[in-house]
PDB file of C-alpha atoms in Angstrom:
ATOM      1  CA  TYR D 825     113.087  66.312 128.658  1.00  0.00           C
ATOM      2  CA  ARG D 826     114.020  68.180 125.481  1.00  0.00           C
ATOM      3  CA  GLY D 827     116.872  70.086 127.109  1.00  0.00           C
ATOM      4  CA  PHE D 828     118.221  66.901 128.629  1.00  0.00           C
ATOM      5  CA  LEU D 829     118.116  65.015 125.326  1.00  0.00           C
ATOM      6  CA  ASP D 830     119.849  67.808 123.379  1.00  0.00           C
ATOM      7  CA  GLU D 831     123.036  66.958 125.251  1.00  0.00           C
ATOM      8  CA  PHE D 832     123.074  63.477 123.737  1.00  0.00           C
ATOM      9  CA  VAL D 833     122.460  64.281 120.056  1.00  0.00           C
ATOM     10  CA  GLY D 834     124.816  62.210 117.920  1.00  0.00           C
ATOM     11  CA  ARG D 835     125.484  59.605 120.596  1.00  0.00           C
ATOM     12  CA  ARG D 836     124.411  55.976 120.186  1.00  0.00           C
ATOM     13  CA  SER D 837     123.932  53.746 123.209  1.00  0.00           C
ATOM     14  CA  ILE D 838     122.183  50.372 123.310  1.00  0.00           C
ATOM     15  CA  THR D 839     121.146  47.906 125.972  1.00  0.00           C
ATOM     16  CA  GLY D 840     119.208  44.650 126.268  1.00  0.00           C
ATOM     17  CA  ALA D 841     120.310  41.144 125.315  1.00  0.00           C
ATOM     18  CA  CYS D 842     118.749  41.241 121.835  1.00  0.00           C
ATOM     19  CA  ALA D 843     120.516  44.468 120.900  1.00  0.00           C
ATOM     20  CA  ILE D 844     123.876  43.563 122.408  1.00  0.00           C
ATOM     21  CA  HIS D 845     124.004  40.151 120.702  1.00  0.00           C
ATOM     22  CA  SER D 846     122.687  41.383 117.358  1.00  0.00           C
ATOM     23  CA  ARG D 847     125.063  40.834 114.433  1.00  0.00           C
ATOM     24  CA  ARG D 848     124.211  44.340 113.244  1.00  0.00           C
ATOM     25  CA  PHE D 849     125.933  45.887 116.275  1.00  0.00           C
ATOM     26  CA  ARG D 850     128.950  43.583 116.605  1.00  0.00           C
ATOM     27  CA  GLU D 851     131.284  46.106 115.012  1.00  0.00           C
ATOM     28  CA  LYS D 852     130.212  48.575 117.696  1.00  0.00           C
ATOM     29  CA  ARG D 853     129.418  51.279 115.160  1.00  0.00           C
ATOM     30  CA  PHE D 854     126.180  52.529 113.639  1.00  0.00           C
ATOM     31  CA  ARG D 855     126.361  54.727 110.544  1.00  0.00           C
ATOM     32  CA  SER D 856     129.946  55.589 111.471  1.00  0.00           C
ATOM     33  CA  THR D 857     128.904  56.607 115.011  1.00  0.00           C
ATOM     34  CA  PRO D 858     130.515  54.596 117.857  1.00  0.00           C
ATOM     35  CA  ILE D 859     128.096  52.554 119.933  1.00  0.00           C
ATOM     36  CA  VAL D 860     128.265  52.340 123.714  1.00  0.00           C
ATOM     37  CA  PHE D 861     126.970  49.113 125.294  1.00  0.00           C
ATOM     38  CA  VAL D 862     125.147  49.653 128.584  1.00  0.00           C
ATOM     39  CA  ASP D 863     124.170  47.192 131.312  1.00  0.00           C
ATOM     40  CA  GLU D 864     120.365  46.940 131.272  1.00  0.00           C
ATOM     41  CA  ILE D 865     119.858  46.912 135.049  1.00  0.00           C
ATOM     42  CA  THR D 866     121.945  50.060 135.401  1.00  0.00           C
ATOM     43  CA  ALA D 867     119.972  51.694 132.587  1.00  0.00           C
ATOM     44  CA  ILE D 868     116.649  50.871 134.279  1.00  0.00           C
ATOM     45  CA  GLY D 869     117.837  52.357 137.574  1.00  0.00           C
ATOM     46  CA  ARG D 870     119.138  55.560 136.015  1.00  0.00           C
ATOM     47  CA  GLY D 871     116.031  55.972 133.871  1.00  0.00           C
ATOM     48  CA  ALA D 872     113.742  55.561 136.875  1.00  0.00           C
ATOM     49  CA  GLU D 873     115.798  58.095 138.821  1.00  0.00           C
ATOM     50  CA  LEU D 874     115.249  60.724 136.139  1.00  0.00           C
ATOM     51  CA  LEU D 875     111.584  59.948 135.467  1.00  0.00           C
ATOM     52  CA  SER D 876     110.607  59.832 139.149  1.00  0.00           C
ATOM     53  CA  ARG D 877     112.894  62.729 140.133  1.00  0.00           C
ATOM     54  CA  LYS D 878     114.019  60.698 143.129  1.00  0.00           C
ATOM     55  CA  LYS D 879     117.614  60.065 144.148  1.00  0.00           C
ATOM     56  CA  LYS D 880     116.739  56.861 145.940  1.00  0.00           C
ATOM     57  CA  GLY D 881     113.996  54.392 145.147  1.00  0.00           C
ATOM     58  CA  PHE D 882     112.761  51.117 143.774  1.00  0.00           C
ATOM     59  CA  VAL D 883     111.632  50.457 140.208  1.00  0.00           C
ATOM     60  CA  CYS D 884     109.513  47.661 138.785  1.00  0.00           C
ATOM     61  CA  ASN D 885     110.094  47.623 135.033  1.00  0.00           C
ATOM     62  CA  ILE D 886     107.359  45.622 133.298  1.00  0.00           C
ATOM     63  CA  GLY D 887     108.953  44.652 130.007  1.00  0.00           C
ATOM     64  CA  THR D 888     108.923  41.209 128.401  1.00  0.00           C
ATOM     65  CA  GLY D 889     109.678  39.946 131.890  1.00  0.00           C
ATOM     66  CA  THR D 890     109.823  42.115 135.009  1.00  0.00           C
ATOM     67  CA  PRO D 891     113.062  43.016 136.825  1.00  0.00           C
ATOM     68  CA  PHE D 892     113.067  44.762 140.215  1.00  0.00           C
ATOM     69  CA  VAL D 893     115.830  47.331 140.671  1.00  0.00           C
ATOM     70  CA  PHE D 894     116.922  49.406 143.679  1.00  0.00           C
ATOM     71  CA  PHE D 895     118.664  52.684 142.901  1.00  0.00           C
ATOM     72  CA  ASN D 896     120.505  55.118 145.169  1.00  0.00           C
ATOM     73  CA  GLY D 897     122.963  57.280 143.277  1.00  0.00           C
ATOM     74  CA  HIS D 898     125.664  55.019 141.858  1.00  0.00           C
ATOM     75  CA  ASN D 899     124.381  52.125 143.946  1.00  0.00           C
ATOM     76  CA  ILE D 900     122.087  50.338 141.494  1.00  0.00           C
ATOM     77  CA  ARG D 901     121.379  46.681 142.104  1.00  0.00           C
ATOM     78  CA  HIS D 902     119.157  43.973 140.725  1.00  0.00           C
ATOM     79  CA  VAL D 903     116.901  42.824 143.569  1.00  0.00           C
ATOM     80  CA  GLY D 904     115.159  40.088 141.614  1.00  0.00           C
ATOM     81  CA  GLY D 905     112.144  39.833 139.351  1.00  0.00           C
ATOM     82  CA  THR D 906     109.609  37.564 137.710  1.00  0.00           C
ATOM     83  CA  GLY D 907     109.062  36.014 134.301  1.00  0.00           C
ATOM     84  CA  VAL D 908     105.505  37.367 134.400  1.00  0.00           C
ATOM     85  CA  GLY D 909     105.287  40.563 132.364  1.00  0.00           C
ATOM     86  CA  GLY D 910     104.410  41.989 128.973  1.00  0.00           C
ATOM     87  CA  GLY D 911     105.592  38.829 127.249  1.00  0.00           C
ATOM     88  CA  THR D 912     103.110  36.854 129.356  1.00  0.00           C
ATOM     89  CA  LEU D 913     100.284  39.140 128.256  1.00  0.00           C
ATOM     90  CA  ALA D 914     101.326  38.940 124.606  1.00  0.00           C
ATOM     91  CA  GLY D 915     101.713  35.166 124.610  1.00  0.00           C
ATOM     92  CA  LEU D 916      98.513  34.317 126.470  1.00  0.00           C
ATOM     93  CA  ALA D 917      96.489  36.935 124.565  1.00  0.00           C
ATOM     94  CA  LYS D 918      97.525  35.224 121.335  1.00  0.00           C
ATOM     95  CA  LEU D 919      97.019  31.724 122.712  1.00  0.00           C
ATOM     96  CA  LEU D 920      93.670  32.273 124.424  1.00  0.00           C
ATOM     97  CA  LEU D 921      92.061  35.062 122.404  1.00  0.00           C
ATOM     98  CA  ASP D 922      94.063  35.327 119.178  1.00  0.00           C
ATOM     99  CA  CYS D 923      94.486  39.063 119.767  1.00  0.00           C
ATOM    100  CA  GLU D 924      97.240  41.560 120.480  1.00  0.00           C
ATOM    101  CA  VAL D 925      97.954  43.019 123.930  1.00  0.00           C
ATOM    102  CA  GLU D 926      96.402  46.306 122.806  1.00  0.00           C
ATOM    103  CA  GLY D 927      93.040  44.584 122.412  1.00  0.00           C
ATOM    104  CA  LEU D 928      92.893  43.177 125.944  1.00  0.00           C
ATOM    105  CA  GLU D 929      91.816  46.349 127.717  1.00  0.00           C
ATOM    106  CA  LYS D 930      89.051  47.011 125.178  1.00  0.00           C
ATOM    107  CA  LEU D 931      87.692  43.509 125.749  1.00  0.00           C
ATOM    108  CA  ALA D 932      88.065  43.735 129.530  1.00  0.00           C
ATOM    109  CA  LYS D 933      85.934  46.892 129.686  1.00  0.00           C
ATOM    110  CA  ASN D 934      82.921  44.799 128.689  1.00  0.00           C
ATOM    111  CA  ALA D 935      83.507  42.069 131.267  1.00  0.00           C
ATOM    112  CA  VAL D 936      81.270  41.496 134.286  1.00  0.00           C
ATOM    113  CA  GLY D 937      82.384  43.399 137.403  1.00  0.00           C
ATOM    114  CA  ASP D 938      84.170  41.809 140.336  1.00  0.00           C
ATOM    115  CA  SER D 939      82.301  43.122 143.348  1.00  0.00           C
ATOM    116  CA  VAL D 940      82.086  41.060 146.539  1.00  0.00           C
ATOM    117  CA  GLY D 941      80.532  37.671 145.819  1.00  0.00           C
ATOM    118  CA  ASP D 942      80.285  38.295 142.059  1.00  0.00           C
ATOM    119  CA  CYS D 943      80.265  35.030 140.086  1.00  0.00           C
ATOM    120  CA  GLY D 944      80.838  36.655 136.704  1.00  0.00           C
ATOM    121  CA  SER D 945      84.613  36.823 136.960  1.00  0.00           C
ATOM    122  CA  LEU D 946      86.816  33.827 136.181  1.00  0.00           C
ATOM    123  CA  ASP D 947      88.844  34.544 139.319  1.00  0.00           C
ATOM    124  CA  LEU D 948      87.996  33.067 142.688  1.00  0.00           C
ATOM    125  CA  THR D 949      87.734  35.816 145.291  1.00  0.00           C
ATOM    126  CA  VAL D 950      88.444  35.528 148.990  1.00  0.00           C
ATOM    127  CA  PHE D 951      84.686  35.893 149.473  1.00  0.00           C
ATOM    128  CA  ASP D 952      84.080  32.855 147.236  1.00  0.00           C
ATOM    129  CA  VAL D 953      86.383  30.766 149.414  1.00  0.00           C
ATOM    130  CA  VAL D 954      85.656  31.870 152.987  1.00  0.00           C
ATOM    131  CA  GLY D 955      82.723  34.287 152.720  1.00  0.00           C
ATOM    132  CA  SER D 956      84.529  37.232 154.307  1.00  0.00           C
ATOM    133  CA  SER D 957      87.841  39.057 154.456  1.00  0.00           C
ATOM    134  CA  VAL D 958      90.981  37.323 155.777  1.00  0.00           C
ATOM    135  CA  GLY D 959      93.466  39.367 157.793  1.00  0.00           C
ATOM    136  CA  LEU D 960      94.475  42.384 155.756  1.00  0.00           C
ATOM    137  CA  VAL D 961      93.037  40.859 152.567  1.00  0.00           C
ATOM    138  CA  PRO D 962      89.551  42.203 151.667  1.00  0.00           C
ATOM    139  CA  ALA D 963      86.754  39.894 150.608  1.00  0.00           C
ATOM    140  CA  ASN D 964      86.838  41.000 146.972  1.00  0.00           C
ATOM    141  CA  ALA D 965      90.584  40.348 146.574  1.00  0.00           C
ATOM    142  CA  THR D 966      91.681  37.561 144.249  1.00  0.00           C
ATOM    143  CA  ALA D 967      92.188  34.200 145.928  1.00  0.00           C
ATOM    144  CA  SER D 968      92.975  32.319 142.699  1.00  0.00           C
ATOM    145  CA  ASN D 969      93.501  33.740 139.218  1.00  0.00           C
ATOM    146  CA  PHE D 970      91.347  31.823 136.711  1.00  0.00           C
ATOM    147  CA  GLY D 971      90.221  29.640 139.641  1.00  0.00           C
ATOM    148  CA  LYS D 972      86.556  29.777 138.641  1.00  0.00           C
ATOM    149  CA  VAL D 973      86.910  28.691 135.016  1.00  0.00           C
ATOM    150  CA  LEU D 974      85.173  25.340 135.531  1.00  0.00           C
ATOM    151  CA  ALA D 975      82.207  26.946 137.281  1.00  0.00           C
ATOM    152  CA  ALA D 976      81.684  30.090 135.180  1.00  0.00           C
ATOM    153  CA  SER D 977      81.190  31.007 131.545  1.00  0.00           C
ATOM    154  CA  SER D 978      84.466  31.993 129.919  1.00  0.00           C
ATOM    155  CA  GLY D 979      83.607  34.688 127.393  1.00  0.00           C
ATOM    156  CA  ARG D 980      86.378  36.592 125.632  1.00  0.00           C
ATOM    157  CA  GLU D 981      85.748  39.644 127.807  1.00  0.00           C
ATOM    158  CA  GLU D 982      86.103  37.692 131.058  1.00  0.00           C
ATOM    159  CA  ILE D 983      89.267  35.954 129.814  1.00  0.00           C
ATOM    160  CA  ALA D 984      90.827  39.301 128.888  1.00  0.00           C
ATOM    161  CA  LYS D 985      90.014  40.811 132.268  1.00  0.00           C
ATOM    162  CA  SER D 986      91.325  37.832 134.219  1.00  0.00           C
ATOM    163  CA  LEU D 987      94.500  37.790 132.146  1.00  0.00           C
ATOM    164  CA  LEU D 988      95.206  41.461 132.876  1.00  0.00           C
ATOM    165  CA  LYS D 989      94.484  40.857 136.567  1.00  0.00           C
ATOM    166  CA  LEU D 990      96.792  37.831 136.640  1.00  0.00           C
ATOM    167  CA  VAL D 991      99.770  39.825 135.400  1.00  0.00           C
ATOM    168  CA  ALA D 992      99.093  43.041 137.343  1.00  0.00           C
ATOM    169  CA  GLU D 993      98.404  41.246 140.634  1.00  0.00           C
ATOM    170  CA  SER D 994     101.348  38.855 140.362  1.00  0.00           C
ATOM    171  CA  VAL D 995     103.797  41.601 139.458  1.00  0.00           C
ATOM    172  CA  GLY D 996     102.380  44.084 141.983  1.00  0.00           C
ATOM    173  CA  THR D 997     102.480  41.638 144.898  1.00  0.00           C
ATOM    174  CA  SER D 998     106.029  40.501 144.132  1.00  0.00           C
ATOM    175  CA  ALA D 999     107.173  44.104 143.693  1.00  0.00           C
ATOM    176  CA  CYS D1000     105.793  45.071 147.119  1.00  0.00           C
ATOM    177  CA  PHE D1001     107.716  42.318 148.880  1.00  0.00           C
ATOM    178  CA  ALA D1002     110.892  43.163 147.000  1.00  0.00           C
ATOM    179  CA  ALA D1003     110.550  46.904 147.654  1.00  0.00           C
ATOM    180  CA  LYS D1004     110.028  46.383 151.378  1.00  0.00           C
ATOM    181  CA  SER D1005     113.136  44.196 151.498  1.00  0.00           C
ATOM    182  CA  CYS D1006     115.036  47.303 150.336  1.00  0.00           C
ATOM    183  CA  GLY D1007     113.361  49.563 152.897  1.00  0.00           C
ATOM    184  CA  CYS D1008     111.178  51.237 150.238  1.00  0.00           C
ATOM    185  CA  ASN D1009     107.444  51.906 150.447  1.00  0.00           C
ATOM    186  CA  GLU D1010     107.185  53.550 147.024  1.00  0.00           C
ATOM    187  CA  ILE D1011     107.431  51.704 143.717  1.00  0.00           C
ATOM    188  CA  VAL D1012     108.171  53.362 140.388  1.00  0.00           C
ATOM    189  CA  PHE D1013     106.366  51.350 137.710  1.00  0.00           C
ATOM    190  CA  THR D1014     107.805  51.628 134.207  1.00  0.00           C
ATOM    191  CA  GLY D1015     107.501  49.893 130.861  1.00  0.00           C
ATOM    192  CA  ARG D1016     105.139  49.966 127.912  1.00  0.00           C
ATOM    193  CA  VAL D1017     102.452  47.826 129.563  1.00  0.00           C
ATOM    194  CA  VAL D1018     102.222  50.314 132.439  1.00  0.00           C
ATOM    195  CA  ASP D1019     102.290  53.346 130.178  1.00  0.00           C
ATOM    196  CA  LYS D1020      99.628  52.156 127.738  1.00  0.00           C
ATOM    197  CA  ASN D1021      97.181  50.174 129.876  1.00  0.00           C
ATOM    198  CA  ARG D1022      94.947  52.015 132.346  1.00  0.00           C
ATOM    199  CA  PHE D1023      93.474  48.777 133.727  1.00  0.00           C
ATOM    200  CA  VAL D1024      96.940  47.513 134.673  1.00  0.00           C
ATOM    201  CA  ARG D1025      97.768  50.801 136.425  1.00  0.00           C
ATOM    202  CA  GLU D1026      94.514  50.677 138.387  1.00  0.00           C
ATOM    203  CA  ARG D1027      95.082  47.087 139.446  1.00  0.00           C
ATOM    204  CA  LEU D1028      98.689  47.794 140.431  1.00  0.00           C
ATOM    205  CA  SER D1029      97.436  50.682 142.564  1.00  0.00           C
ATOM    206  CA  GLN D1030      94.949  48.435 144.353  1.00  0.00           C
ATOM    207  CA  VAL D1031      97.496  45.701 145.010  1.00  0.00           C
ATOM    208  CA  THR D1032     100.238  48.023 146.265  1.00  0.00           C
ATOM    209  CA  ALA D1033      97.788  49.806 148.574  1.00  0.00           C
ATOM    210  CA  LEU D1034      96.884  46.435 150.070  1.00  0.00           C
ATOM    211  CA  PHE D1035     100.502  45.927 151.118  1.00  0.00           C
ATOM    212  CA  GLY D1036     101.129  49.475 152.296  1.00  0.00           C
ATOM    213  CA  CYS D1037     103.085  50.677 149.248  1.00  0.00           C
ATOM    214  CA  LYS D1038     102.568  53.702 147.021  1.00  0.00           C
ATOM    215  CA  PRO D1039     102.754  53.338 143.221  1.00  0.00           C
ATOM    216  CA  ILE D1040     104.438  56.003 141.115  1.00  0.00           C
ATOM    217  CA  PHE D1041     103.439  56.278 137.453  1.00  0.00           C
ATOM    218  CA  THR D1042     105.469  58.735 135.414  1.00  0.00           C
ATOM    219  CA  PRO D1043     105.075  60.246 131.946  1.00  0.00           C
ATOM    220  CA  ASN D1044     107.171  58.463 129.310  1.00  0.00           C
ATOM    221  CA  ALA D1045     107.417  55.286 131.399  1.00  0.00           C
ATOM    222  CA  THR D1046     107.752  53.360 128.118  1.00  0.00           C
ATOM    223  CA  TYR D1047     111.180  54.890 127.576  1.00  0.00           C
ATOM    224  CA  CYS D1048     112.671  54.382 131.043  1.00  0.00           C
ATOM    225  CA  THR D1049     115.385  51.977 129.922  1.00  0.00           C
ATOM    226  CA  ALA D1050     116.238  53.966 126.801  1.00  0.00           C
ATOM    227  CA  ILE D1051     116.594  57.189 128.798  1.00  0.00           C
ATOM    228  CA  GLY D1052     118.739  55.412 131.370  1.00  0.00           C
ATOM    229  CA  THR D1053     120.960  54.071 128.604  1.00  0.00           C
ATOM    230  CA  LEU D1054     121.708  57.620 127.467  1.00  0.00           C
ATOM    231  CA  LEU D1055     122.395  58.732 131.022  1.00  0.00           C
ATOM    232  CA  VAL D1056     124.888  55.935 131.636  1.00  0.00           C
TER     233      VAL D1056
END
């Protein structure tokens, strides 16, 4: 995107509640350069448009929380969202494991697998509940996140894995329903959690496939909102 960014050298644009309400930016100037304030939802939509190279689509931006945004040219609208997101991972990782988000995936790699009927995971599977698949839901799908805590050992590795699954599955399922309400079967996933965590991407792919949607993971997904802010 080097050629694209060259056009914006010397310009300062900000978005997000923390930035907009910061005392530092109240004078609307930064080192003598005027600051442009940009609506965050619009920035997410424009950023996803550039990163995905699609004129029309649906973006799930996993930040502190997770907004769902439909974009189609100048028609960018906030479809909804969930409070489950990167902030959830950060808070529960600290509370349950006293570690940073970056340490979750490393821990999860050493957790017991979650094949059909596996009792090592802290999540109840559909198999655990009914002994087979149910409708379109396969037997090894999650029936209840952390639903097996009382009946299984809760090592740090298993907690980390179940925590990542909780966020990825909750966000992915909600995003599928929201995308379909907009007539979209593809979902552009953006945000730092998506960009930096392979386990989350894999779980999002599994969940979206279950509901007939296709995930799109782009390079530089961390910077979707920032790029959109410049575009606006």
